[in-house]
Structures are given as C-alpha cells and as structure tokens.
GROMACS .gro file of C-alpha atoms in nm:
model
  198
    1UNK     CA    1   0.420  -1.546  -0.965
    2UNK     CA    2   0.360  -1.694  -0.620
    3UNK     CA    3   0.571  -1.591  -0.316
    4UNK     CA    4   0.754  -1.839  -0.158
    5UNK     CA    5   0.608  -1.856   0.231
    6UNK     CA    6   0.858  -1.873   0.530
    7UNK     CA    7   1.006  -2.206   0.674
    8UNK     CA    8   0.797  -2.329   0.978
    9UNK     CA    9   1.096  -2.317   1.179
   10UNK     CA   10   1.111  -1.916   1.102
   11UNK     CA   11   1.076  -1.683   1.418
   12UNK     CA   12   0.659  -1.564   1.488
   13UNK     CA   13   0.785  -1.182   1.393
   14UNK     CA   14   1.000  -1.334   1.043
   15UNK     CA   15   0.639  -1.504   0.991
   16UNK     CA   16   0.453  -1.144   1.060
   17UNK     CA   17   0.739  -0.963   0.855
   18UNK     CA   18   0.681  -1.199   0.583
   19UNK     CA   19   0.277  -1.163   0.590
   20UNK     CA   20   0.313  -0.748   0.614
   21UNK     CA   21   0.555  -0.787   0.328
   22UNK     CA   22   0.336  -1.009   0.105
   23UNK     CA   23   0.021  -0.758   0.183
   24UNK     CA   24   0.195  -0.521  -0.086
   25UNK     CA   25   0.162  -0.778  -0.380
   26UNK     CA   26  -0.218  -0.898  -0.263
   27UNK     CA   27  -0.423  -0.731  -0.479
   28UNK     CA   28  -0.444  -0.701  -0.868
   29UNK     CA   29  -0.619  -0.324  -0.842
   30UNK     CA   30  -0.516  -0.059  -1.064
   31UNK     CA   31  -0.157   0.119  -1.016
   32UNK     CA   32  -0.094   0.423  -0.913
   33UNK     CA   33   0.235   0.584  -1.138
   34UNK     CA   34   0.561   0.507  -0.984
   35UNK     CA   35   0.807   0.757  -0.837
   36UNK     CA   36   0.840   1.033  -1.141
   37UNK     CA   37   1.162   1.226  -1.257
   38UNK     CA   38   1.048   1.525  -1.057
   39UNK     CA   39   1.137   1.300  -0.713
   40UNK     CA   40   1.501   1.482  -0.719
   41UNK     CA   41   1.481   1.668  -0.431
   42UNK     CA   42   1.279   1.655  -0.082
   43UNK     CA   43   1.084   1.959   0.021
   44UNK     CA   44   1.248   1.949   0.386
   45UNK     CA   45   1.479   1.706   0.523
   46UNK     CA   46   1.437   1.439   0.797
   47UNK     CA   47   1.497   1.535   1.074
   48UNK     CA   48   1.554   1.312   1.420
   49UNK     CA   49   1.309   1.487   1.685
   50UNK     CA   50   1.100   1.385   1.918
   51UNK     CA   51   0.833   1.270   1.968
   52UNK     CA   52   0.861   0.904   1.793
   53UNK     CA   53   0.632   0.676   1.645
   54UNK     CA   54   0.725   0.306   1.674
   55UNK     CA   55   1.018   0.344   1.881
   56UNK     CA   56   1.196   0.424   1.602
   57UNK     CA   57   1.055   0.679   1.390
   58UNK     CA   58   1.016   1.081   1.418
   59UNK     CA   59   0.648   1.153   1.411
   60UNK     CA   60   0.768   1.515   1.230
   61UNK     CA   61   0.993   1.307   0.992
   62UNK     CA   62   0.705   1.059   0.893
   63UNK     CA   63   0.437   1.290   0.821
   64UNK     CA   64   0.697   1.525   0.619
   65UNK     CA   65   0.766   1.207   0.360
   66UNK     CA   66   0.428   1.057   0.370
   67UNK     CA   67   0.219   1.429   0.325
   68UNK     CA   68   0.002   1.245   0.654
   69UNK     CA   69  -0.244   1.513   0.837
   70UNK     CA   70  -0.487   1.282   0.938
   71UNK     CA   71  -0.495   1.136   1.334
   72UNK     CA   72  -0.354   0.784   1.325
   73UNK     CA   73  -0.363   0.523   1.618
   74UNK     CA   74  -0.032   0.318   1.695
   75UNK     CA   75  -0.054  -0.009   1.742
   76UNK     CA   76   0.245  -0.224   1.913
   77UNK     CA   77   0.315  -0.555   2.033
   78UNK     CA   78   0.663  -0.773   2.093
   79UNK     CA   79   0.900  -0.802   2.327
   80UNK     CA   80   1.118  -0.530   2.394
   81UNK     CA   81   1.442  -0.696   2.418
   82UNK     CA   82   1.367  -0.920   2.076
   83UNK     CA   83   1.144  -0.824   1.855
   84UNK     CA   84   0.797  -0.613   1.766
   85UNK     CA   85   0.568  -0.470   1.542
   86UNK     CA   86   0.384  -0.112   1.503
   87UNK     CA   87   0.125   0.014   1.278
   88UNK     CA   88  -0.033   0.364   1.247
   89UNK     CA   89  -0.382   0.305   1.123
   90UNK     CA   90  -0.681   0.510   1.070
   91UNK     CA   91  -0.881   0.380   0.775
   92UNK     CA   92  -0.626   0.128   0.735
   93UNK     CA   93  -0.229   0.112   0.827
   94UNK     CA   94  -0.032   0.371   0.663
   95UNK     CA   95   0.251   0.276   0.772
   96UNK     CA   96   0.390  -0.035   0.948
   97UNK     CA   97   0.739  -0.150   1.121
   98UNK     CA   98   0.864  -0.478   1.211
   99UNK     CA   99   1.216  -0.569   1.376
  100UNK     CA  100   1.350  -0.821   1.598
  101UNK     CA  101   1.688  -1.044   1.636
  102UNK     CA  102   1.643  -1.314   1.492
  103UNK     CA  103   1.631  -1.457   1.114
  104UNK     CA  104   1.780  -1.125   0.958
  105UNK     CA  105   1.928  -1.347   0.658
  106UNK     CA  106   1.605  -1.562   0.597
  107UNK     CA  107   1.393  -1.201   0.634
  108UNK     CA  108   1.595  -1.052   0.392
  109UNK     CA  109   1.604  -1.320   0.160
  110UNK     CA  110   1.262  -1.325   0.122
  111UNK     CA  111   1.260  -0.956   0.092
  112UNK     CA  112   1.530  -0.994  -0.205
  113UNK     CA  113   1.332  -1.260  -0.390
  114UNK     CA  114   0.944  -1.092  -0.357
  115UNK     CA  115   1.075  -0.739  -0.392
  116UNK     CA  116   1.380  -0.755  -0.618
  117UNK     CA  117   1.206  -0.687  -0.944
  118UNK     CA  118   1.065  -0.368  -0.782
  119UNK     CA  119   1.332  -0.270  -0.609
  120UNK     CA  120   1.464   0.114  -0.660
  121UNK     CA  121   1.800   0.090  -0.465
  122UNK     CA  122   2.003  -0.087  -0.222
  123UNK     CA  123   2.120   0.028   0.058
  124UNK     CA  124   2.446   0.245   0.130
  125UNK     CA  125   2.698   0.014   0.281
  126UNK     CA  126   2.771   0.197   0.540
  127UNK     CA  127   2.424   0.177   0.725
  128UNK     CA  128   2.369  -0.215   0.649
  129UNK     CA  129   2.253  -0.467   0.416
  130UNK     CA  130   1.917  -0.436   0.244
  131UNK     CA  131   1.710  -0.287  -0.001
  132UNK     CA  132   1.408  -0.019  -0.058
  133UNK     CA  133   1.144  -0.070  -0.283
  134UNK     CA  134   0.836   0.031  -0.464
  135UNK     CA  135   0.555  -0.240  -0.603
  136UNK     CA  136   0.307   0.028  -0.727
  137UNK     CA  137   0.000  -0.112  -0.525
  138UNK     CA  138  -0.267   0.060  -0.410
  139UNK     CA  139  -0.141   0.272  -0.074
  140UNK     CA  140  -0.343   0.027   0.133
  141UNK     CA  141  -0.096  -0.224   0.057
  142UNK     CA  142   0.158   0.028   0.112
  143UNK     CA  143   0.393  -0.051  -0.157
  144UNK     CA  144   0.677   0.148  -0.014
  145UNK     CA  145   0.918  -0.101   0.139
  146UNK     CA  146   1.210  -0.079   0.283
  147UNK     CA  147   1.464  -0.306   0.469
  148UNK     CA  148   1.798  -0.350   0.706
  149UNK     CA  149   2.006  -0.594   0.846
  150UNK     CA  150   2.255  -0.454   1.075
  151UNK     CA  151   2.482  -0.510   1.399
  152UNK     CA  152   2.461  -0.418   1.718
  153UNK     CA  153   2.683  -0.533   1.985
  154UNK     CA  154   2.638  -0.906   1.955
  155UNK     CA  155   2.327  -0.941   1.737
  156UNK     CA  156   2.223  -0.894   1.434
  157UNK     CA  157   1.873  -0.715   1.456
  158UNK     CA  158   1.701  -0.607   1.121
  159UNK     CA  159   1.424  -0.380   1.046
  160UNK     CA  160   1.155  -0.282   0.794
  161UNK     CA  161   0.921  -0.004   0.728
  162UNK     CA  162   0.645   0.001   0.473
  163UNK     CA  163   0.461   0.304   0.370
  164UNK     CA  164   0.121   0.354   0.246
  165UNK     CA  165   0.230   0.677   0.019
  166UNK     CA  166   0.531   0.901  -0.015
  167UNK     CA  167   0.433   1.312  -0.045
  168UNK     CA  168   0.501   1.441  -0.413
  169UNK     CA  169   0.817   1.607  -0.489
  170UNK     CA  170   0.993   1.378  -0.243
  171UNK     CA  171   1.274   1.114  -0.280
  172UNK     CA  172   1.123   0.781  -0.163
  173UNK     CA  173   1.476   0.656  -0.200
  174UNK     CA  174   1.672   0.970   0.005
  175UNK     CA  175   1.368   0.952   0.261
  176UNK     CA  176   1.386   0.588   0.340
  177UNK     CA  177   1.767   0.567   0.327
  178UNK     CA  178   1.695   0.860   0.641
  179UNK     CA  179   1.441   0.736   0.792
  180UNK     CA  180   1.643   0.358   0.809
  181UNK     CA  181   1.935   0.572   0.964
  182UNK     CA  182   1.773   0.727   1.212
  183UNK     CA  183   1.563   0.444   1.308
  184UNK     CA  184   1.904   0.233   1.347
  185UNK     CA  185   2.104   0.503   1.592
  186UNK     CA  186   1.729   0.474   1.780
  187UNK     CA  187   1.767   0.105   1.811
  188UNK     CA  188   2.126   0.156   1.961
  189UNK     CA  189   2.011   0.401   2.209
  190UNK     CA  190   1.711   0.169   2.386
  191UNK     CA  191   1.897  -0.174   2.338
  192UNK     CA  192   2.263   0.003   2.483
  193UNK     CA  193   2.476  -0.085   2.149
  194UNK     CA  194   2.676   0.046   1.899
  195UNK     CA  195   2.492  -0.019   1.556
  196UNK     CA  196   2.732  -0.080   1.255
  197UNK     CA  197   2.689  -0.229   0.903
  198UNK     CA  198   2.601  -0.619   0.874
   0.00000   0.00000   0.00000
C-alpha cells in the first residue's frame, strides 16, 4: 500500500522526517523476526550521561540498546532554535533523529497512518503523544521507530528516532519509551523550557 507523501506546504524537516520515515518500508527484502517473548527485561538500564549523540541522546545509552561497537560518524544539520537532523553512519545510518517546531500534528499523522499497523505501543501519557514501532525491515532501513509530540514553553516541538537494530534480550518498547524521555528533559535544557505532555 502506498504512503501518502507530505503536503507541499509541510515544513523542509516534516518533508525530511517524512522521507527518513518512509526509508523503513522501501524495500521488499527478507525480514528479520520481530521482537520475541524473551524481550522482557533489558540487560542494563538507560542511563542519562554524557557524552551525547544528537543533542539528545546518551552515546552509553545508545550503544547499550542497539549492541553498537563499531565507530560511527554523526552527521547534523538545522537550525538550532527550530529544527534538525542527525545520523550516525558507518556503512550506512544506524540510527537517525529528526525534531523541530513546527508541523508536530501533520508529522505525527503521517507517522500514525504509515506505521500504525506495525506499531508495538503508544506512548505513556505522561511524556507526550506518539507512538513506537517496529516494520521488520532490514536494519538498513532501520525499522525501529519511534515518535513524540510534546510542549515546551510555548511550542510544540516533536521528535523521532529510528534505529537500525535493538541488542537481544532488550525491550525495544522500555528502551525507546527511555530514550524519548531523556531526549525530551535534553530538549528542555538547550531550548530553556519546561517540557510537558502535548
């Protein structure tokens, strides 16, 4: 089934969330086996340290739910006061973020409608609106998504985070719920808000 493509009138970054988002249903490539029974229980929890990938994301934290060793090179571009993107790459991206200000409804609409039949849970109410989900691509397309549309002060900023892999034994659900947390109170801290549920 075709997605449905953003309106032209969409922000640039809803237009670059929309094209990472779409890269996870690109490809009709065998699937690896979705998120087994033995998921219960992470190995260690997430932790918020230092030093940070993205802006946003503990580089301990990632590597501890994604099982990555292997050097990676950040990538970022935006606008600090409105929006950006990140990717860590080394063969390909393994793991990419996207946030900004502006079209948090449309964004997550389009999340809802190209992700809702794979989705494994919505968010907790308390941390925002959104959902986290798992398409069973190939990890190149990293088919580990996960959305949030929030408040802070007087916007309405969302972000996303899609992951090539998640390590065995680990929660995808617990360790995105975490990793959306944390990435929220960092958003707070460098744009001098107080973030709350949408």
């Amino acid at each position: 089934m075709p997605f449905r493509t953003a309106r032209q009138s969409r922000s640039t970054v809803a237009g670059l969330s929309l094209l990472f988002a779409l890269a996870a249903g690109c490809t009709d490539a065998p699937s690896p086996p979705s998120p087994g029974p033995e998921a219960k229980a992470s190995t260690s929890p997430v932790v918020d340290s230092s030093p940070y990938w993205c802006d946003f994301l503990p580089q301990q934290a990632v590597r501890a739910i994604t099982g990555l060793t292997v050097t990676v090179e950040e990538r970022k571009t935006g606008v600090p006061t409105t929006h950006g993107q990140c990717a860590l790459r080394n063969d390909y991206d393994r793991l990419s973020l996207v946030w900004s200000v502006r079209d948090g409804d449309g964004v997550l609409d389009i999340a809802r409608e190209n992700f809702g039949k794979s989705q494994l849970a919505a968010l907790p109410e308390d941390l925002g609106t959104g959902l986290t989900a798992y398409t069973a691509r190939l990890p190149r397309t990293r088919p580990y998504y996960t959305m949030m549309l929030f408040r802070c002060g007087d916007e309405r900023p969302w972000i996303s985070v899609d992951l090539s892999e998640v390590a065995k034994r680990r929660d995808p659900v617990n360790d995105l719920t975490q990793l959306l947390t944390i990435a929220r109170k960092r958003y707070g801290e460098l744009h001098e808000c107080t973030p709350k549920p949408n």
